[in-house]
Coordinates of C-alpha atoms in Angstrom, one line a residue:
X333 CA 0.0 0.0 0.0
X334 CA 1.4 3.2 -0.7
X335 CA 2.4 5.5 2.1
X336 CA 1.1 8.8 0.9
X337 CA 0.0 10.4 -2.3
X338 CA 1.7 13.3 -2.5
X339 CA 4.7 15.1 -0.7
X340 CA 3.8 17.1 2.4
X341 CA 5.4 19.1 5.4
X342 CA 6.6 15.5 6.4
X343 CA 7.4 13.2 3.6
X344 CA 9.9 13.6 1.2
X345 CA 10.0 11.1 -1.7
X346 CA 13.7 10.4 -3.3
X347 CA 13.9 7.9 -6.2
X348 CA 17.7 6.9 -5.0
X349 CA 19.8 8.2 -2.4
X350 CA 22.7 10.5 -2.7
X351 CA 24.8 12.1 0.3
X352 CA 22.9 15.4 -0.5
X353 CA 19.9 13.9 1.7
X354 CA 21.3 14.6 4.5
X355 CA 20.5 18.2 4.4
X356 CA 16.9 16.7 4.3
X357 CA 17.6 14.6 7.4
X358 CA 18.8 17.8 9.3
X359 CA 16.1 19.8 8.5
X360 CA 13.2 17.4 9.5
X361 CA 15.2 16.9 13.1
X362 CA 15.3 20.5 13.5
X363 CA 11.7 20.9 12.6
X364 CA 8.7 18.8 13.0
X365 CA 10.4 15.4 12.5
X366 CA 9.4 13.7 9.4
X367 CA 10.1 10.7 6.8
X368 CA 12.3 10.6 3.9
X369 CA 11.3 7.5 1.4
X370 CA 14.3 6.2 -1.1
X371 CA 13.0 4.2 -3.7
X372 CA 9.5 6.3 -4.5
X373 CA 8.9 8.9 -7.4
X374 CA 7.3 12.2 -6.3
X375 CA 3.7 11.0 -6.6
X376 CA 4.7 8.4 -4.1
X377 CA 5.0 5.7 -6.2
X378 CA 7.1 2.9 -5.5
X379 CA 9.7 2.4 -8.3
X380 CA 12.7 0.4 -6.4
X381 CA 15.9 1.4 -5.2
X382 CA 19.3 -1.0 -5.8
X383 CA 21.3 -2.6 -3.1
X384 CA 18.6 -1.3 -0.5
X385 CA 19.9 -3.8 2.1
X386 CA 23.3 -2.0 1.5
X387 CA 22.2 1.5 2.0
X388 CA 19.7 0.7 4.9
X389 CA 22.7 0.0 6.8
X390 CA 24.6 2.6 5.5
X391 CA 22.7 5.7 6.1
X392 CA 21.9 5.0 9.8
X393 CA 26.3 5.1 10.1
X394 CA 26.3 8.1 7.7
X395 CA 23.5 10.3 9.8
X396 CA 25.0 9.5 13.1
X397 CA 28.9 10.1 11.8
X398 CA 28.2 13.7 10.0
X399 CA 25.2 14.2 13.0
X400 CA 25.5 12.5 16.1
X401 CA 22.2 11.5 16.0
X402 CA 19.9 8.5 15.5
X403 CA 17.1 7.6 13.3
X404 CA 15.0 5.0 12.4
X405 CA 15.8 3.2 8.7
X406 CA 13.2 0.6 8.0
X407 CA 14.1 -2.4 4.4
X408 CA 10.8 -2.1 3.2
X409 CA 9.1 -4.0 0.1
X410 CA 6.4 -3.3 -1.9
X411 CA 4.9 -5.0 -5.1
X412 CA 8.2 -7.1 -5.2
X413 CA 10.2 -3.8 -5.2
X414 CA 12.4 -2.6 -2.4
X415 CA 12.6 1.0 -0.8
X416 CA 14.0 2.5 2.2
X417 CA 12.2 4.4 4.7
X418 CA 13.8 7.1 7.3
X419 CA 11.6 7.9 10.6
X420 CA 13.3 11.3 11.8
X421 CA 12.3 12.6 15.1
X422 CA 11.7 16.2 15.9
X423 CA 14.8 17.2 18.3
X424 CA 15.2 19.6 21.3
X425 CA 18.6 20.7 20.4
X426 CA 19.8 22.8 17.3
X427 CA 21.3 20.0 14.4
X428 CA 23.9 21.1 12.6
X429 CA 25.1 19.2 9.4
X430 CA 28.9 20.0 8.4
X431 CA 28.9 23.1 10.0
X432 CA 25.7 24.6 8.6
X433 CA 21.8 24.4 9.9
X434 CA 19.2 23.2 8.1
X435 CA 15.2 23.5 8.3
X436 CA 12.1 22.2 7.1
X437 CA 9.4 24.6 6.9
X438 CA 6.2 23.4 5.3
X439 CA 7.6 21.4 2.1
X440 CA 10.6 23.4 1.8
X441 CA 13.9 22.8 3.3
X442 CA 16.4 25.6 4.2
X443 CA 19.6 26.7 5.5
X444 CA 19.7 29.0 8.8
X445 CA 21.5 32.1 8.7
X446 CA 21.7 35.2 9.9
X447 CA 18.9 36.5 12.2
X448 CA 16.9 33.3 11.2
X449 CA 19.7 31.0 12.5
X450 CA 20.0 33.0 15.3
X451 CA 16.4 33.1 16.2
X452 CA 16.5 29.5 15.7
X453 CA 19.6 28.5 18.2
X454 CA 17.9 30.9 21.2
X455 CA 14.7 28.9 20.6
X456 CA 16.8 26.1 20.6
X457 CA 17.7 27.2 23.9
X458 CA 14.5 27.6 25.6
X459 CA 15.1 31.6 24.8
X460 CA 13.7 34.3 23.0
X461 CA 15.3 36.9 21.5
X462 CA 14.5 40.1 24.6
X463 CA 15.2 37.8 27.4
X464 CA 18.6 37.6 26.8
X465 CA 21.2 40.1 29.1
X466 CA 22.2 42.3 27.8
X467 CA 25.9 42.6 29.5
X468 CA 26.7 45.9 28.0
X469 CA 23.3 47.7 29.3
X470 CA 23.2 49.6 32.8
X471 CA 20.1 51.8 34.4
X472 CA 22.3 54.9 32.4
X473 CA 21.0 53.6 29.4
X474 CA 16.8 53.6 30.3
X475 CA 15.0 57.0 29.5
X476 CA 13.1 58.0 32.5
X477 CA 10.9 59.9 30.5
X478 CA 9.7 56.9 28.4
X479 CA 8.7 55.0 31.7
X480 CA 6.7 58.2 32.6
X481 CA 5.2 57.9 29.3
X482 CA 4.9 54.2 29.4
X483 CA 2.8 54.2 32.7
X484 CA 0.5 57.0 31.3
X485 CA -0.8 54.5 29.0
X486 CA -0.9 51.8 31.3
X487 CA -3.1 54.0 33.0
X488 CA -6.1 53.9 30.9
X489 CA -6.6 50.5 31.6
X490 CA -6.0 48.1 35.2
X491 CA -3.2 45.2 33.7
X492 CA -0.4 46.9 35.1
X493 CA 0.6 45.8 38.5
X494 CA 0.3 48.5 41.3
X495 CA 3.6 50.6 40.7
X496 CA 3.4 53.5 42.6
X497 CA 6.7 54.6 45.0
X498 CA 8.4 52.5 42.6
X499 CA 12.1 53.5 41.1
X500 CA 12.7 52.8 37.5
X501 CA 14.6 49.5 38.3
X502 CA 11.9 48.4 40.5
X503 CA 9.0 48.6 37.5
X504 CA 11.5 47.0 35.1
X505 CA 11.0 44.4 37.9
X506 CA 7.7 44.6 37.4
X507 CA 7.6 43.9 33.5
X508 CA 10.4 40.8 34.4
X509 CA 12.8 43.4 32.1
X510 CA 15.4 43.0 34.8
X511 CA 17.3 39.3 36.2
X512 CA 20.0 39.9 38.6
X513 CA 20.8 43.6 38.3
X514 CA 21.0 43.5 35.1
X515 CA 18.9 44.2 31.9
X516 CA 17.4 42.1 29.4
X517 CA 17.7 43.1 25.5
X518 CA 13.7 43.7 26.4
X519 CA 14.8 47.0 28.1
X520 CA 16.2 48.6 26.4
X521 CA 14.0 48.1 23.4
X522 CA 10.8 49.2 25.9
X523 CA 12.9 52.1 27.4
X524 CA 16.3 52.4 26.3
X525 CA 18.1 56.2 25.6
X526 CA 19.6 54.7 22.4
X527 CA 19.0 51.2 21.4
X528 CA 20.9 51.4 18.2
X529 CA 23.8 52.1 20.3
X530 CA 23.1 48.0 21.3
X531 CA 21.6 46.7 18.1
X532 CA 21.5 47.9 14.5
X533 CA 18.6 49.2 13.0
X534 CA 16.0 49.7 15.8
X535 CA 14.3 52.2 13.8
X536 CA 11.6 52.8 11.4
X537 CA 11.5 54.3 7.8
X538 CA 8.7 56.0 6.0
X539 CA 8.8 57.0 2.3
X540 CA 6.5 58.8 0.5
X541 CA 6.7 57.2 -3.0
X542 CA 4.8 58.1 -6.5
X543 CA 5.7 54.0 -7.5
X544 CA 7.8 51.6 -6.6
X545 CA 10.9 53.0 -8.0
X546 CA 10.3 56.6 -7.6
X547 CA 9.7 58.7 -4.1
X548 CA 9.7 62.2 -2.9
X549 CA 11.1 62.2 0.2
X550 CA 11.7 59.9 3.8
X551 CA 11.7 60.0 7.1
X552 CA 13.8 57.8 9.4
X553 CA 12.4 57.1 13.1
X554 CA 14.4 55.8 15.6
X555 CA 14.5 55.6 19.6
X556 CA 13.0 52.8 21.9
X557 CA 9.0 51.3 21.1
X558 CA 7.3 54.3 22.9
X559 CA 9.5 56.8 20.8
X560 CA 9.3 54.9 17.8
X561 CA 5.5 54.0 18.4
X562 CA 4.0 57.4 19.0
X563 CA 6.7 59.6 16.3
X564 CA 6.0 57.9 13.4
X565 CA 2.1 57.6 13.9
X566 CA 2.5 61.9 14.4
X567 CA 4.8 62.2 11.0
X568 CA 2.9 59.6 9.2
X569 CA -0.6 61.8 9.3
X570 CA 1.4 65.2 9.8
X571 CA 3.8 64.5 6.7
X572 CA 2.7 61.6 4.8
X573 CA -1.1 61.3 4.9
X574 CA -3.8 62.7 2.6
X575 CA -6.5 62.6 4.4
X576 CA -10.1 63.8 2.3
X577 CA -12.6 66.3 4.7
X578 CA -15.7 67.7 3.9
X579 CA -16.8 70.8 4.7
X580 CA -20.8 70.0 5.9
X581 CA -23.0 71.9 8.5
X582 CA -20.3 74.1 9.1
X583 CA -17.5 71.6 9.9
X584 CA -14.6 70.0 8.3
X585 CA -15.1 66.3 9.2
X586 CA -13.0 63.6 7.6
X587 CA -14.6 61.8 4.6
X588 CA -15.5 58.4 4.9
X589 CA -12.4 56.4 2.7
X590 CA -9.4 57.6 4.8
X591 CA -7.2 55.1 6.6
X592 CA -8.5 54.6 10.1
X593 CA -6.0 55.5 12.6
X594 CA -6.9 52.3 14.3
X595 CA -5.4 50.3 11.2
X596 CA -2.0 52.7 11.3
X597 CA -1.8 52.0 15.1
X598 CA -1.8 48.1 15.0
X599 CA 0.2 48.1 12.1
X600 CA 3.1 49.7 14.0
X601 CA 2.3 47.8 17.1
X602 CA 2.4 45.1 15.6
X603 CA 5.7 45.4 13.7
X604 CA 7.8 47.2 16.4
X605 CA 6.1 44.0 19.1
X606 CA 7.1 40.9 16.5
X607 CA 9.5 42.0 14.3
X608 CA 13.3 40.7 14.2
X609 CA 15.4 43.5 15.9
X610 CA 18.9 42.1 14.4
X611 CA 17.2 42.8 11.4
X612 CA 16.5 45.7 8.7
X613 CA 14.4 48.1 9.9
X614 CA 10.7 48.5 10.1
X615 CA 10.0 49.9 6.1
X616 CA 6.5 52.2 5.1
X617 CA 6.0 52.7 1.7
X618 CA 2.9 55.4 1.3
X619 CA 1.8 55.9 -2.1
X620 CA -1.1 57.7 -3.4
X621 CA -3.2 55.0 -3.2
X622 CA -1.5 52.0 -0.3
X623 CA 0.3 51.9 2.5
X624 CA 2.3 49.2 2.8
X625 CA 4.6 47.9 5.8
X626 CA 6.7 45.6 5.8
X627 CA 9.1 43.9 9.0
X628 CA 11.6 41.1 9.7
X629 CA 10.5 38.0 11.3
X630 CA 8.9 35.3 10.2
X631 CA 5.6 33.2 11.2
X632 CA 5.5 30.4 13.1
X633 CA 5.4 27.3 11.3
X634 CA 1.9 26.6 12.7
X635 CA 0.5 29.9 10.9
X636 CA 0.5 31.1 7.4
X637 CA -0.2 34.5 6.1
X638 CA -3.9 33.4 4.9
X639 CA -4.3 32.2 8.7
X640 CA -3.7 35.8 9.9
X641 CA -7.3 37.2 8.6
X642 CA -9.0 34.2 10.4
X643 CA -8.7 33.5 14.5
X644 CA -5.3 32.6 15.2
X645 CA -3.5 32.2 18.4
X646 CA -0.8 34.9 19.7
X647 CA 2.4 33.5 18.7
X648 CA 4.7 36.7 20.3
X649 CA 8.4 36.7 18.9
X650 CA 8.9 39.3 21.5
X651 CA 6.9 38.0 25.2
X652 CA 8.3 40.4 27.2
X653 CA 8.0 43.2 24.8
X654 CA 4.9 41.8 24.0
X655 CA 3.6 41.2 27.7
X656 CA 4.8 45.0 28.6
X657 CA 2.9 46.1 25.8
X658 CA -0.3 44.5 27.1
X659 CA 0.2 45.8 30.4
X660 CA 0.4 49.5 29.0
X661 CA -3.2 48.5 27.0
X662 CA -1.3 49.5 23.9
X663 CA -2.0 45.5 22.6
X664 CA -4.2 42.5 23.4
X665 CA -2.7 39.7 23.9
X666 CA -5.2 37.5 22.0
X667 CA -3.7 37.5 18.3
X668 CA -6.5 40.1 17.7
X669 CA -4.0 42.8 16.0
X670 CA -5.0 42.0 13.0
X671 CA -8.6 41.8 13.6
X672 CA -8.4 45.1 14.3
X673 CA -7.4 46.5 11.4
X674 CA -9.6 44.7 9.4
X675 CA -12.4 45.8 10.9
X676 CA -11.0 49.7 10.9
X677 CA -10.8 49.5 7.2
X678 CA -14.1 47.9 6.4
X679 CA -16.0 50.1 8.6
X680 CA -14.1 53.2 6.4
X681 CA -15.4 51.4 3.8
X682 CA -11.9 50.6 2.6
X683 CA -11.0 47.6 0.5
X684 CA -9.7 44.3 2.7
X685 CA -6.1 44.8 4.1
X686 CA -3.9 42.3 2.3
X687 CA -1.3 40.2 4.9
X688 CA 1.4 38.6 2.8
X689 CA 4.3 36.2 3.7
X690 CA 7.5 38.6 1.8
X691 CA 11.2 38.4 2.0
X692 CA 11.7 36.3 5.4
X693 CA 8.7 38.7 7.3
X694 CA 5.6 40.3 6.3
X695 CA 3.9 42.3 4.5
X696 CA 0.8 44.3 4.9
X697 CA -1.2 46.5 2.5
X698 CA -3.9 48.7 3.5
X699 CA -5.4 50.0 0.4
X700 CA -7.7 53.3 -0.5
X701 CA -9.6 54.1 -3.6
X702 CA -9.1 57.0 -5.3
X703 CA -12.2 59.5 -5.5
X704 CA -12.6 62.7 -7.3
X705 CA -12.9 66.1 -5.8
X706 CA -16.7 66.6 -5.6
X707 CA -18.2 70.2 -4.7
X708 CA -22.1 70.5 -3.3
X709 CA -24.7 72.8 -2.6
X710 CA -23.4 73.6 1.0
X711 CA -20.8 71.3 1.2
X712 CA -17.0 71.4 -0.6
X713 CA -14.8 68.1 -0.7
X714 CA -11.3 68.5 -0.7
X715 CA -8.1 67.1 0.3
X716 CA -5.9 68.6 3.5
X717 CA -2.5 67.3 5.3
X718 CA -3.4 66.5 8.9
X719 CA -1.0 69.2 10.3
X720 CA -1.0 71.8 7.2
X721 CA -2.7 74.7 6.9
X722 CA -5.6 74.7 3.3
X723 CA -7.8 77.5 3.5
X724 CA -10.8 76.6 1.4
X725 CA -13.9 77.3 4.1
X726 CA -17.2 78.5 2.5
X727 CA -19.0 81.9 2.9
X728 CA -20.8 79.6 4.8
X729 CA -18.1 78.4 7.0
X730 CA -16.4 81.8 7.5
X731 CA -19.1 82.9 8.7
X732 CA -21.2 80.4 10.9
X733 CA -18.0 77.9 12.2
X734 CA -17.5 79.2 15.8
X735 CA -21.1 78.8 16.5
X736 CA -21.9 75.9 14.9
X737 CA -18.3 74.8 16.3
X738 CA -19.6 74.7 19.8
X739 CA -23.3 72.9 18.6
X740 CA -20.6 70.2 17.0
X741 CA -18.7 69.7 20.3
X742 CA -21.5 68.9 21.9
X743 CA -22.9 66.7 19.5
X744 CA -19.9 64.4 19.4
X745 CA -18.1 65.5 16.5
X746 CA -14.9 66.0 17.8
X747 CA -13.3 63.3 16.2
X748 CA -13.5 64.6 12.5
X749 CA -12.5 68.0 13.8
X750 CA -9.2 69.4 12.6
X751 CA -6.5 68.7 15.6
X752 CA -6.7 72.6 16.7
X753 CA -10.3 72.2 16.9
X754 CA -10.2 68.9 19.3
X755 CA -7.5 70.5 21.6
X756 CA -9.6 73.7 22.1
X757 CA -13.1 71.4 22.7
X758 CA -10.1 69.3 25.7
X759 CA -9.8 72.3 26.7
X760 CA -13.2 74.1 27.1
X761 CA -14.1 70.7 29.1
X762 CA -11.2 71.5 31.4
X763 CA -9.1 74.5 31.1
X764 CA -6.5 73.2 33.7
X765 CA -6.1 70.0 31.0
X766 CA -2.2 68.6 30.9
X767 CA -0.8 68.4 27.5
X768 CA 0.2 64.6 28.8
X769 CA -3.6 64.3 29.1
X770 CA -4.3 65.6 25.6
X771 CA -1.8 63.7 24.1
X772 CA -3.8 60.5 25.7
X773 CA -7.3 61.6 24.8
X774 CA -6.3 62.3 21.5
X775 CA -4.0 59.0 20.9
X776 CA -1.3 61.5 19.7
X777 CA 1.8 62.0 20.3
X778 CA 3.3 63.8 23.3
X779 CA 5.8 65.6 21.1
X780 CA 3.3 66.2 18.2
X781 CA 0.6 68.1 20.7
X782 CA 3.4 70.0 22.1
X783 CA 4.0 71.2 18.3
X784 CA 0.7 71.8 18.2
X785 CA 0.3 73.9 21.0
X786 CA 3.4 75.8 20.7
X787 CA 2.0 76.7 17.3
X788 CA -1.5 77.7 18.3
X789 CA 0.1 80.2 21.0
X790 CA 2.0 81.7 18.4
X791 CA -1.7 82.0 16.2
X792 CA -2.4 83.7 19.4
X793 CA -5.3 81.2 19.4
X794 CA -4.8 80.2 23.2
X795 CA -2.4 81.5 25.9
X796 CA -1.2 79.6 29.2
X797 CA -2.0 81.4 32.7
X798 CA 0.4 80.1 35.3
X799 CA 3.3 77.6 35.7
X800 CA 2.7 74.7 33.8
X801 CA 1.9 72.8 37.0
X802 CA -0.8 74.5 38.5
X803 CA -1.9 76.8 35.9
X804 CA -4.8 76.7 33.1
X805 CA -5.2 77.5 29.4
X806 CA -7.2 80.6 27.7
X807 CA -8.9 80.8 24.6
X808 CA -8.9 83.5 22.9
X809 CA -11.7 84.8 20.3
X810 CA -9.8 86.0 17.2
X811 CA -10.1 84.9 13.6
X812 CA -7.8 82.1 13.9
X813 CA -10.5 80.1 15.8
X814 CA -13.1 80.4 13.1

């Protein structure tokens, strides 16, 4: 009877043997284990093999000489022919073959090298990749500032352990960043002054590009997660984003068709949480009509792209990063990332995100149809930079906005209001209002709302009264808040 019909994850069908095979042998016991028949053609067809008694002595010698492991080499017969069959268990420890690693992954056998060999010997290990020391790392190297930061997210939510009268080495503790006075790689990817100082690359790159060979400019992002995380969100919709607004009972909300800032967010979560950090960097291509981003660090072997858009477990390349993360609420540690941005895009009426296995990590496409500049009766479609000043308001606009401004505030519109607009409404709800709080409410950057304000003082659209701690914010009534 034949064993199988076709090859899979863990068959392999070889009409005669040749040294060559061992490769195959290496891979299986580095992977999922497997069997390697000699004597079958690739349908699985059993077509002989000569001097099998011969070579089903041999290759036991042969895989335990080049090795120094065992496997099982059964003499079988069928339909008075005679092949060989190899039973290769999974193994704990990394196999090497002359030197080099090898690794079956689905029906395809590969060497390790690089970051994937070196992901591959820490799993090996019992490791991952940010709990290893890192011996070159002291407390000089976290940034206060991004624990501050960190912990104002984790406040939103109730995962974080109860931190407070806590030193900075005592909540690394906390987030099991820390092991014997000294700090994991996790660290200093979480907090760290200047990761690439450590390890290459910790950074992410935007381009703006008009096609794939072509772009007008870039932006490079680097700095620990909570840098990286909340800068290039702020200089992706600042800088890189058209977003479309209408002008409509005198406000300019956002057109239905932009990308959801939900989508944006999870896809740099998601990156900067799984990606390979001895790797390239974290790459953004936006184009006039995608986004795509693309990071290091292939899926498990249990998961293909395809799987993504369906439930899935959490696999976490990263699980301290990844558990820190959760803590802070900025993740869920459910595998529902990309749930998420599925859902963002459909209900901007967006085409479906594609999620693609690419160049050793993956790649993910959000994509936005093009629509033309429409004008109404009352209402004018048009396309602004989030962050950039386009004057096109209606007679109707200039002159009914700061009424109907304050109607809209209180109906809920905030959200599609330009980002002066939603600072001012924070602020008429509390004129004593941090700008760590706004940055929170608004999901924005700390640094970007600082911009922001600086720039709307110098409008003279609001003024501070008092110290920063203490005092409250003005608005003043002049034509820049119309």
């Amino acid at each position: 009877m034949m064993e199988m019909s076709l090859e899979s994850q863990n068959i392999e069908y070889k009409k005669s043997w040749h040294d060559e095979y061992l490769k195959w042998v290496c891979g299986f016991a580095n992977g999922q284990g497997g069997k390697i028949y000699i004597g079958k053609d690739d349908d699985g067809v059993t077509v002989g093999v000569e001097d099998a008694k011969r070579l089903s002595e041999d290759i036991p010698n042969k895989i335990r000489n080049h090795m120094g492991i065992s496997c099982e080499v059964n003499l079988k017969e069928e339909n008075g022919l005679s092949y060989i069959e190899i039973v290769v268990k999974p193994y704990g420890v990394a196999i090497s073959y002359r030197g080099s690693y090898y690794y079956r992954s689905g029906s395809v056998k590969s060497e390790l090298t690089g970051a994937a060999l070196n992901d591959f010997l820490l799993k090996k290990s019992g490791l991952t990749w940010d709990e290893v020391i890192e011996e070159r790392a002291s407390m000089a190297d976290i940034d206060h500032d991004s624990i501050v930061r960190y912990l104002q997210f984790a406040s939103l939510g109730d995962r974080l352990p109860n931190v407070a009268g806590l030193d900075d080495y005592q909540i690394l503790e906390k987030l099991r960043l820390v092991e014997g006075g000294k700090l994991k790689r996790g660290a200093i990817i979480m907090f760290g002054k200047d990761p690439n100082r450590f390890y290459p690359n910790v950074q992410l790159k935007i381009g703006r590009f008009i096609n794939d060979s072509e772009f007008r400019y870039q932006e490079v992002i680097e700095g620990n997660l909570i840098k990286i995380f909340e800068d290039s969100l702020e200089i992706l919709e600042y800088k890189f984003i058209i977003r479309e607004v209408e002008i409509k009972d005198y406000f300019r909300v956002q057109k239905k068709g932009n990308y959801p800032r939900e989508a944006l967010r999870e896809m740099v979560l998601n990156a900067l949480v799984h990606r390979n950090y001895m790797g390239p960097m974290i790459q953004m291509r936006v184009y006039d009509d995608k986004i795509t981003l693309w990071n290091l660090g292939q899926l498990p072997d249990s998961l293909t792209a395809e799987g993504l858009t369906q439930f899935h477990a959490s696999y976490p390349r990263n699980p301290l990063i990844a558990g820190a993360c959760f803590k802070a609420t900025l993740i869920d540690s459910w595998g529902s990332g990309i749930s998420k941005i599925m859902t963002a895009c459909k209900n901007e009426g967006l085409p479906e995100p594609r999620f693609e296995a690419f160049g050793g990590g993956v790649l993910v496409t959000l994509f936005r149809p093009m629509d033309e500049v429409e004008d109404g009766d009352n209402t004018q479609k048009h396309v602004e930079n989030d962050g950039i000043e386009t004057p096109q308001k209606t007679d109707l606009e200039e002159s009914g906005l700061k009424s109907g401004l304050e109607n809209g505030l209180k109906s809920g519109l905030k959200s599609g209001l330009k980002i002066e607009f939603q600072i001012i409404a924070l602020m008429e709800e509390d004129s004593q209002i941090t700008m760590d709080e706004i940055a929170l409410k608004l999901q924005r950057a700390r640094s970007g709302i600082a911009k922001h304000l600086k720039a709307m003082q110098q409008k003279n659209m609001i003024r501070r009264i008092g110290p920063n701690k203490g005092g409250h914010w003005e608005i003043i009534e002049n034509e820049n808040n119309k």
